[in-house]
PDB file of C-alpha atoms in Angstrom:
ATOM      1  CA  MET A   1      26.310 -20.158  81.132  1.00 69.00           C
ATOM      2  CA  ASN A   2      25.116 -17.140  83.074  1.00 78.00           C
ATOM      3  CA  GLN A   3      27.011 -14.209  81.557  1.00 86.00           C
ATOM      4  CA  SER A   4      26.114 -11.846  84.413  1.00 86.00           C
ATOM      5  CA  ILE A   5      27.807 -14.140  86.932  1.00 91.00           C
ATOM      6  CA  ILE A   6      30.857 -14.501  84.694  1.00 92.00           C
ATOM      7  CA  LYS A   7      31.115 -10.729  84.245  1.00 92.00           C
ATOM      8  CA  ALA A   8      30.714 -10.080  87.978  1.00 94.00           C
ATOM      9  CA  LEU A   9      33.362 -12.612  89.008  1.00 94.00           C
ATOM     10  CA  SER A  10      35.758 -11.378  86.329  1.00 94.00           C
ATOM     11  CA  LEU A  11      35.873  -8.014  88.129  1.00 96.00           C
ATOM     12  CA  LEU A  12      37.689  -9.697  91.026  1.00 96.00           C
ATOM     13  CA  ASP A  13      40.679 -10.313  88.747  1.00 94.00           C
ATOM     14  CA  PHE A  14      41.424  -6.578  88.626  1.00 95.00           C
ATOM     15  CA  PHE A  15      42.384  -6.558  92.308  1.00 94.00           C
ATOM     16  CA  SER A  16      45.990  -7.437  93.171  1.00 90.00           C
ATOM     17  CA  GLU A  17      48.782  -6.714  95.646  1.00 85.00           C
ATOM     18  CA  GLU A  18      49.633  -3.641  93.585  1.00 86.00           C
ATOM     19  CA  ARG A  19      45.964  -2.616  93.358  1.00 92.00           C
ATOM     20  CA  PRO A  20      44.266  -3.766  96.586  1.00 94.00           C
ATOM     21  CA  GLU A  21      41.657  -0.995  96.317  1.00 95.00           C
ATOM     22  CA  LEU A  22      39.882   0.240  93.198  1.00 96.00           C
ATOM     23  CA  SER A  23      37.294   2.905  92.517  1.00 95.00           C
ATOM     24  CA  LEU A  24      34.139   2.481  90.483  1.00 95.00           C
ATOM     25  CA  LYS A  25      35.679   4.753  87.832  1.00 94.00           C
ATOM     26  CA  GLU A  26      38.882   2.677  87.641  1.00 95.00           C
ATOM     27  CA  ILE A  27      37.017  -0.625  87.352  1.00 96.00           C
ATOM     28  CA  THR A  28      34.704   0.823  84.687  1.00 95.00           C
ATOM     29  CA  GLU A  29      37.719   1.887  82.616  1.00 95.00           C
ATOM     30  CA  LEU A  30      39.403  -1.493  83.050  1.00 94.00           C
ATOM     31  CA  VAL A  31      36.405  -3.630  82.142  1.00 94.00           C
ATOM     32  CA  GLN A  32      35.066  -1.275  79.444  1.00 92.00           C
ATOM     33  CA  LEU A  33      31.410  -1.683  80.309  1.00 93.00           C
ATOM     34  CA  PRO A  34      28.781   0.988  81.005  1.00 94.00           C
ATOM     35  CA  LYS A  35      29.162   2.528  84.458  1.00 94.00           C
ATOM     36  CA  PRO A  36      25.615   1.552  85.621  1.00 94.00           C
ATOM     37  CA  THR A  37      26.297  -2.068  84.616  1.00 95.00           C
ATOM     38  CA  VAL A  38      29.593  -2.131  86.513  1.00 96.00           C
ATOM     39  CA  TYR A  39      27.983  -0.593  89.590  1.00 95.00           C
ATOM     40  CA  ARG A  40      25.246  -3.242  89.532  1.00 95.00           C
ATOM     41  CA  LEU A  41      27.815  -6.042  89.275  1.00 96.00           C
ATOM     42  CA  LEU A  42      29.906  -4.554  92.083  1.00 96.00           C
ATOM     43  CA  SER A  43      26.827  -4.216  94.285  1.00 95.00           C
ATOM     44  CA  SER A  44      26.053  -7.916  93.762  1.00 95.00           C
ATOM     45  CA  LEU A  45      29.610  -8.878  94.717  1.00 96.00           C
ATOM     46  CA  GLU A  46      29.419  -6.642  97.783  1.00 96.00           C
ATOM     47  CA  TYR A  47      26.096  -8.187  98.825  1.00 95.00           C
ATOM     48  CA  CYS A  48      27.644 -11.674  98.639  1.00 94.00           C
ATOM     49  CA  GLY A  49      30.687 -10.637 100.673  1.00 94.00           C
ATOM     50  CA  PHE A  50      33.186 -10.901  97.813  1.00 95.00           C
ATOM     51  CA  LEU A  51      33.835  -7.147  97.947  1.00 96.00           C
ATOM     52  CA  THR A  52      33.826  -4.538 100.706  1.00 95.00           C
ATOM     53  CA  LYS A  53      33.033  -0.895  99.987  1.00 94.00           C
ATOM     54  CA  THR A  54      35.657   1.328 101.623  1.00 92.00           C
ATOM     55  CA  ARG A  55      34.247   4.661 100.470  1.00 88.00           C
ATOM     56  CA  ASP A  56      30.724   5.539  99.418  1.00 87.00           C
ATOM     57  CA  SER A  57      29.890   9.008  98.168  1.00 84.00           C
ATOM     58  CA  ASP A  58      28.199  10.392  95.089  1.00 77.00           C
ATOM     59  CA  TYR A  59      31.621  11.211  93.663  1.00 78.00           C
ATOM     60  CA  ASP A  60      33.804   8.355  94.845  1.00 84.00           C
ATOM     61  CA  LYS A  61      32.989   4.685  95.481  1.00 91.00           C
ATOM     62  CA  ARG A  62      35.920   2.432  96.314  1.00 94.00           C
ATOM     63  CA  TYR A  63      36.165  -1.325  96.869  1.00 96.00           C
ATOM     64  CA  ARG A  64      38.450  -3.964  98.380  1.00 95.00           C
ATOM     65  CA  LEU A  65      38.237  -7.758  98.287  1.00 95.00           C
ATOM     66  CA  GLY A  66      35.845  -9.039 100.952  1.00 93.00           C
ATOM     67  CA  LEU A  67      36.283 -11.487 103.805  1.00 90.00           C
ATOM     68  CA  LYS A  68      34.168 -14.097 102.002  1.00 90.00           C
ATOM     69  CA  LEU A  69      37.127 -14.750  99.711  1.00 90.00           C
ATOM     70  CA  MET A  70      39.386 -15.267 102.717  1.00 85.00           C
ATOM     71  CA  GLU A  71      36.860 -17.723 104.137  1.00 82.00           C
ATOM     72  CA  LEU A  72      36.677 -19.676 100.866  1.00 84.00           C
ATOM     73  CA  GLY A  73      40.445 -19.524 100.436  1.00 82.00           C
ATOM     74  CA  GLN A  74      40.978 -20.945 103.908  1.00 76.00           C
ATOM     75  CA  LEU A  75      38.514 -23.736 103.139  1.00 77.00           C
ATOM     76  CA  VAL A  76      40.402 -24.653  99.961  1.00 79.00           C
ATOM     77  CA  SER A  77      43.735 -24.447 101.795  1.00 74.00           C
ATOM     78  CA  ASP A  78      42.485 -26.711 104.578  1.00 77.00           C
ATOM     79  CA  GLN A  79      41.175 -29.262 102.073  1.00 80.00           C
ATOM     80  CA  LEU A  80      44.430 -29.272 100.105  1.00 82.00           C
ATOM     81  CA  GLU A  81      46.446 -29.798 103.284  1.00 90.00           C
ATOM     82  CA  LEU A  82      44.106 -32.565 104.456  1.00 95.00           C
ATOM     83  CA  ARG A  83      44.318 -34.319 101.088  1.00 94.00           C
ATOM     84  CA  LYS A  84      48.095 -33.948 100.934  1.00 94.00           C
ATOM     85  CA  ILE A  85      48.561 -35.486 104.380  1.00 95.00           C
ATOM     86  CA  SER A  86      45.927 -38.206 103.943  1.00 97.00           C
ATOM     87  CA  LEU A  87      46.753 -39.479 100.455  1.00 96.00           C
ATOM     88  CA  PRO A  88      49.909 -41.517 101.258  1.00 97.00           C
ATOM     89  CA  PHE A  89      48.077 -43.263 104.103  1.00 98.00           C
ATOM     90  CA  MET A  90      45.035 -43.874 101.902  1.00 98.00           C
ATOM     91  CA  LYS A  91      47.285 -45.481  99.293  1.00 98.00           C
ATOM     92  CA  GLU A  92      48.846 -47.642 101.997  1.00 98.00           C
ATOM     93  CA  LEU A  93      45.403 -48.804 103.131  1.00 98.00           C
ATOM     94  CA  ALA A  94      44.083 -49.404  99.602  1.00 97.00           C
ATOM     95  CA  ASN A  95      47.190 -51.414  98.735  1.00 97.00           C
ATOM     96  CA  ASP A  96      46.804 -53.466 101.921  1.00 97.00           C
ATOM     97  CA  ILE A  97      43.094 -54.328 101.699  1.00 96.00           C
ATOM     98  CA  ASN A  98      42.577 -53.825  97.933  1.00 96.00           C
ATOM     99  CA  GLU A  99      39.318 -51.899  98.335  1.00 95.00           C
ATOM    100  CA  VAL A 100      38.400 -48.348  97.368  1.00 96.00           C
ATOM    101  CA  VAL A 101      39.239 -45.736 100.006  1.00 97.00           C
ATOM    102  CA  HIS A 102      37.573 -42.312 100.242  1.00 97.00           C
ATOM    103  CA  LEU A 103      38.177 -39.136 102.208  1.00 97.00           C
ATOM    104  CA  VAL A 104      34.912 -37.355 103.036  1.00 97.00           C
ATOM    105  CA  ILE A 105      34.232 -33.937 104.579  1.00 96.00           C
ATOM    106  CA  VAL A 106      31.201 -31.791 105.429  1.00 95.00           C
ATOM    107  CA  HIS A 107      30.529 -28.711 103.310  1.00 89.00           C
ATOM    108  CA  GLN A 108      27.301 -26.695 103.301  1.00 87.00           C
ATOM    109  CA  ASP A 109      25.358 -29.420 105.128  1.00 92.00           C
ATOM    110  CA  GLU A 110      26.382 -32.121 102.644  1.00 93.00           C
ATOM    111  CA  ALA A 111      29.095 -34.756 102.486  1.00 95.00           C
ATOM    112  CA  VAL A 112      31.753 -34.142  99.835  1.00 92.00           C
ATOM    113  CA  TYR A 113      34.208 -36.807  98.639  1.00 93.00           C
ATOM    114  CA  ILE A 114      37.506 -34.918  98.299  1.00 93.00           C
ATOM    115  CA  GLU A 115      39.955 -37.789  97.679  1.00 94.00           C
ATOM    116  CA  LYS A 116      39.830 -41.367  96.413  1.00 95.00           C
ATOM    117  CA  VAL A 117      42.195 -44.309  95.948  1.00 96.00           C
ATOM    118  CA  GLU A 118      40.938 -47.183  93.787  1.00 93.00           C
ATOM    119  CA  SER A 119      41.220 -50.924  94.267  1.00 92.00           C
ATOM    120  CA  THR A 120      42.549 -53.216  91.535  1.00 90.00           C
ATOM    121  CA  HIS A 121      39.381 -55.334  91.401  1.00 84.00           C
ATOM    122  CA  ALA A 122      37.534 -55.545  88.098  1.00 68.00           C
ATOM    123  CA  LEU A 123      34.274 -54.903  89.965  1.00 70.00           C
ATOM    124  CA  ARG A 124      34.543 -51.407  91.443  1.00 71.00           C
ATOM    125  CA  LEU A 125      32.209 -48.790  92.832  1.00 73.00           C
ATOM    126  CA  TYR A 126      31.789 -45.685  90.703  1.00 71.00           C
ATOM    127  CA  THR A 127      32.448 -42.525  92.671  1.00 80.00           C
ATOM    128  CA  ARG A 128      34.258 -39.358  91.706  1.00 83.00           C
ATOM    129  CA  ILE A 129      36.216 -36.749  93.612  1.00 87.00           C
ATOM    130  CA  GLY A 130      33.823 -33.887  94.267  1.00 85.00           C
ATOM    131  CA  LYS A 131      30.798 -36.148  94.614  1.00 88.00           C
ATOM    132  CA  ARG A 132      28.174 -34.792  97.021  1.00 89.00           C
ATOM    133  CA  SER A 133      25.902 -36.910  99.171  1.00 91.00           C
ATOM    134  CA  PRO A 134      23.297 -36.355 101.887  1.00 93.00           C
ATOM    135  CA  LEU A 135      24.850 -36.679 105.332  1.00 95.00           C
ATOM    136  CA  TYR A 136      22.493 -39.510 106.265  1.00 92.00           C
ATOM    137  CA  LEU A 137      23.465 -41.882 103.410  1.00 93.00           C
ATOM    138  CA  GLY A 138      26.590 -44.026 103.542  1.00 93.00           C
ATOM    139  CA  SER A 139      29.075 -44.799 106.260  1.00 96.00           C
ATOM    140  CA  GLY A 140      31.349 -41.798 105.608  1.00 97.00           C
ATOM    141  CA  PRO A 141      28.632 -39.136 105.507  1.00 97.00           C
ATOM    142  CA  LYS A 142      26.701 -40.648 108.410  1.00 97.00           C
ATOM    143  CA  LEU A 143      29.781 -40.729 110.622  1.00 98.00           C
ATOM    144  CA  LEU A 144      30.279 -37.006 109.972  1.00 98.00           C
ATOM    145  CA  LEU A 145      26.634 -36.353 110.826  1.00 97.00           C
ATOM    146  CA  ALA A 146      27.090 -38.217 114.110  1.00 98.00           C
ATOM    147  CA  TYR A 147      30.019 -35.985 115.105  1.00 97.00           C
ATOM    148  CA  LEU A 148      28.335 -32.651 114.384  1.00 97.00           C
ATOM    149  CA  SER A 149      27.054 -30.643 117.332  1.00 95.00           C
ATOM    150  CA  ASP A 150      23.623 -31.721 118.567  1.00 94.00           C
ATOM    151  CA  GLU A 151      22.152 -28.401 117.446  1.00 95.00           C
ATOM    152  CA  LYS A 152      23.632 -28.573 113.948  1.00 94.00           C
ATOM    153  CA  ARG A 153      22.672 -32.222 113.459  1.00 95.00           C
ATOM    154  CA  LYS A 154      19.103 -31.601 114.627  1.00 93.00           C
ATOM    155  CA  ALA A 155      18.710 -28.642 112.252  1.00 93.00           C
ATOM    156  CA  ILE A 156      19.926 -30.690 109.273  1.00 92.00           C
ATOM    157  CA  ILE A 157      17.685 -33.657 110.029  1.00 90.00           C
ATOM    158  CA  GLU A 158      14.612 -31.504 110.668  1.00 89.00           C
ATOM    159  CA  LYS A 159      14.876 -29.687 107.335  1.00 88.00           C
ATOM    160  CA  THR A 160      15.674 -32.817 105.300  1.00 83.00           C
ATOM    161  CA  THR A 161      13.361 -35.349 103.671  1.00 80.00           C
ATOM    162  CA  LEU A 162      15.202 -38.622 104.253  1.00 84.00           C
ATOM    163  CA  GLN A 163      15.247 -40.833 101.139  1.00 77.00           C
ATOM    164  CA  ASP A 164      17.464 -43.732 100.114  1.00 70.00           C
ATOM    165  CA  PHE A 165      18.999 -44.040  96.643  1.00 66.00           C
ATOM    166  CA  LYS A 166      15.745 -45.644  95.447  1.00 61.00           C
ATOM    167  CA  LYS A 167      13.811 -42.579  96.726  1.00 64.00           C
ATOM    168  CA  ASP A 168      12.115 -44.614  99.455  1.00 66.00           C
ATOM    169  CA  LEU A 169      11.449 -42.661 102.651  1.00 70.00           C
ATOM    170  CA  LEU A 170      13.627 -43.383 105.677  1.00 79.00           C
ATOM    171  CA  SER A 171      12.772 -43.148 109.379  1.00 84.00           C
ATOM    172  CA  LYS A 172      14.258 -40.250 111.359  1.00 88.00           C
ATOM    173  CA  ASP A 173      13.923 -42.293 114.558  1.00 87.00           C
ATOM    174  CA  ARG A 174      15.926 -45.102 112.959  1.00 89.00           C
ATOM    175  CA  LEU A 175      18.566 -42.617 111.830  1.00 91.00           C
ATOM    176  CA  MET A 176      18.921 -41.231 115.366  1.00 92.00           C
ATOM    177  CA  MET A 177      19.398 -44.771 116.714  1.00 94.00           C
ATOM    178  CA  GLU A 178      22.158 -45.360 114.155  1.00 95.00           C
ATOM    179  CA  ILE A 179      23.823 -42.058 115.081  1.00 96.00           C
ATOM    180  CA  GLU A 180      23.834 -43.016 118.763  1.00 96.00           C
ATOM    181  CA  GLU A 181      25.411 -46.356 117.830  1.00 97.00           C
ATOM    182  CA  ILE A 182      28.134 -44.596 115.812  1.00 98.00           C
ATOM    183  CA  GLN A 183      28.875 -42.317 118.761  1.00 97.00           C
ATOM    184  CA  ARG A 184      29.171 -45.326 121.082  1.00 97.00           C
ATOM    185  CA  ASN A 185      31.327 -47.422 118.762  1.00 97.00           C
ATOM    186  CA  GLY A 186      33.494 -44.696 117.260  1.00 98.00           C
ATOM    187  CA  PHE A 187      32.963 -45.900 113.684  1.00 98.00           C
ATOM    188  CA  SER A 188      30.200 -46.333 111.113  1.00 98.00           C
ATOM    189  CA  VAL A 189      29.043 -49.284 109.013  1.00 96.00           C
ATOM    190  CA  SER A 190      26.461 -49.000 106.232  1.00 94.00           C
ATOM    191  CA  TYR A 191      24.789 -51.635 104.088  1.00 91.00           C
ATOM    192  CA  GLY A 192      23.579 -50.810 100.579  1.00 88.00           C
ATOM    193  CA  GLU A 193      22.785 -47.182 101.348  1.00 86.00           C
ATOM    194  CA  GLN A 194      24.313 -45.541  98.276  1.00 85.00           C
ATOM    195  CA  ASP A 195      24.653 -48.569  96.000  1.00 84.00           C
ATOM    196  CA  GLU A 196      22.822 -51.873  96.206  1.00 86.00           C
ATOM    197  CA  GLY A 197      24.856 -54.864  97.374  1.00 89.00           C
ATOM    198  CA  THR A 198      27.624 -52.799  98.939  1.00 92.00           C
ATOM    199  CA  ILE A 199      29.035 -52.187 102.398  1.00 95.00           C
ATOM    200  CA  GLY A 200      30.913 -49.194 103.786  1.00 96.00           C
ATOM    201  CA  ILE A 201      33.094 -48.804 106.886  1.00 98.00           C
ATOM    202  CA  SER A 202      34.280 -45.414 108.141  1.00 98.00           C
ATOM    203  CA  PHE A 203      36.410 -44.033 110.954  1.00 99.00           C
ATOM    204  CA  PRO A 204      36.833 -40.406 112.050  1.00 99.00           C
ATOM    205  CA  ILE A 205      39.833 -38.212 111.340  1.00 98.00           C
ATOM    206  CA  TYR A 206      40.599 -35.658 114.048  1.00 97.00           C
ATOM    207  CA  ASN A 207      42.502 -32.389 113.897  1.00 93.00           C
ATOM    208  CA  TYR A 208      44.825 -30.840 116.479  1.00 89.00           C
ATOM    209  CA  TYR A 209      41.860 -29.539 118.487  1.00 91.00           C
ATOM    210  CA  GLY A 210      40.183 -32.936 118.745  1.00 94.00           C
ATOM    211  CA  GLU A 211      37.501 -32.038 116.199  1.00 94.00           C
ATOM    212  CA  VAL A 212      36.314 -34.563 113.601  1.00 97.00           C
ATOM    213  CA  ILE A 213      37.123 -32.927 110.261  1.00 96.00           C
ATOM    214  CA  ALA A 214      36.761 -35.889 107.897  1.00 97.00           C
ATOM    215  CA  SER A 215      35.898 -39.541 107.645  1.00 98.00           C
ATOM    216  CA  LEU A 216      38.091 -42.264 106.179  1.00 98.00           C
ATOM    217  CA  ALA A 217      35.717 -44.545 104.297  1.00 98.00           C
ATOM    218  CA  VAL A 218      36.300 -47.980 102.788  1.00 97.00           C
ATOM    219  CA  SER A 219      33.661 -49.611 100.603  1.00 95.00           C
ATOM    220  CA  GLY A 220      33.030 -52.536  98.294  1.00 93.00           C
ATOM    221  CA  PRO A 221      30.604 -55.374  97.520  1.00 93.00           C
ATOM    222  CA  TYR A 222      29.192 -57.420 100.420  1.00 90.00           C
ATOM    223  CA  TYR A 223      30.916 -60.657  99.490  1.00 92.00           C
ATOM    224  CA  ARG A 224      34.409 -59.170  99.877  1.00 93.00           C
ATOM    225  CA  PHE A 225      33.655 -57.984 103.421  1.00 93.00           C
ATOM    226  CA  GLU A 226      32.503 -61.240 104.999  1.00 90.00           C
ATOM    227  CA  GLY A 227      33.705 -63.028 108.132  1.00 88.00           C
ATOM    228  CA  ARG A 228      37.270 -62.441 109.273  1.00 92.00           C
ATOM    229  CA  ASN A 229      37.972 -60.190 106.307  1.00 93.00           C
ATOM    230  CA  LEU A 230      35.421 -57.692 107.631  1.00 93.00           C
ATOM    231  CA  GLU A 231      37.238 -57.456 110.967  1.00 95.00           C
ATOM    232  CA  ASN A 232      40.597 -57.236 109.188  1.00 96.00           C
ATOM    233  CA  ILE A 233      39.417 -54.320 107.030  1.00 97.00           C
ATOM    234  CA  LYS A 234      37.874 -52.620 110.042  1.00 97.00           C
ATOM    235  CA  ASP A 235      41.065 -52.910 112.111  1.00 98.00           C
ATOM    236  CA  LYS A 236      43.322 -51.644 109.330  1.00 98.00           C
ATOM    237  CA  THR A 237      41.024 -48.716 108.544  1.00 98.00           C
ATOM    238  CA  ARG A 238      40.995 -47.758 112.222  1.00 98.00           C
ATOM    239  CA  ILE A 239      44.804 -47.808 112.351  1.00 98.00           C
ATOM    240  CA  ILE A 240      45.162 -45.631 109.247  1.00 98.00           C
ATOM    241  CA  SER A 241      42.580 -43.123 110.490  1.00 98.00           C
ATOM    242  CA  LYS A 242      44.621 -42.757 113.685  1.00 98.00           C
ATOM    243  CA  LYS A 243      47.832 -42.285 111.688  1.00 98.00           C
ATOM    244  CA  ILE A 244      46.256 -39.482 109.646  1.00 97.00           C
ATOM    245  CA  SER A 245      44.852 -37.856 112.785  1.00 97.00           C
ATOM    246  CA  SER A 246      48.288 -38.032 114.383  1.00 96.00           C
ATOM    247  CA  GLU A 247      49.868 -36.319 111.362  1.00 95.00           C
ATOM    248  CA  LEU A 248      47.275 -33.554 111.759  1.00 93.00           C
ATOM    249  CA  GLY A 249      48.404 -33.026 115.352  1.00 91.00           C
ATOM    250  CA  HIS A 250      45.774 -35.032 117.235  1.00 92.00           C
ATOM    251  CA  ARG A 251      47.004 -36.736 120.385  1.00 86.00           C
TER     252      ARG A 251
END
């Protein structure tokens, strides 16, 4: 582990409601490290936005917690609220169709799986909460990519080398055609994009402002998604995605 990072982040623990602002001298006394070392750590935290310098003189340097922490805290709060609201509906869907159900969001130009409800089948797909995936692979990530702004989506695609899970190159023109289809249909279907022999179906989850903030993704092996069962799973996933969106204030 990087001890410098650990030491720097540990300085944040000295700030509290009772001590919202601290001087370099106070922090040095609390942490019991050499003053030049503490100043270097504080400067790194300030550069990253975790601290804000409120006074800067040769004799007195003072710091407060920075807005970056508020931004990260809001992100965590939003995710917790989204998971809390979505989970009962995800359980309802998983119990109904007996397939794995995921909740997927965008974070730092990647898809992140923030919630999961398993099926009872012996043959299951291995995914974990916190899993990251490129936005162009899988029904859940690709649906989120389709609902980004044109500018944001273009920037992500242009800077990315598109590869499938076997590391084979993928066509950007083909991806754009699939994105246009998702936008027309209002849902996404993928075949074997993250795991061979699997299928994924995803529908958008909207917030109060009509923004797509997550995708509700159902996946499993091909043979369990054939014929009328495919349409049944699709319909039930659509209904649950609308229920979650409604709970989030979307009308």
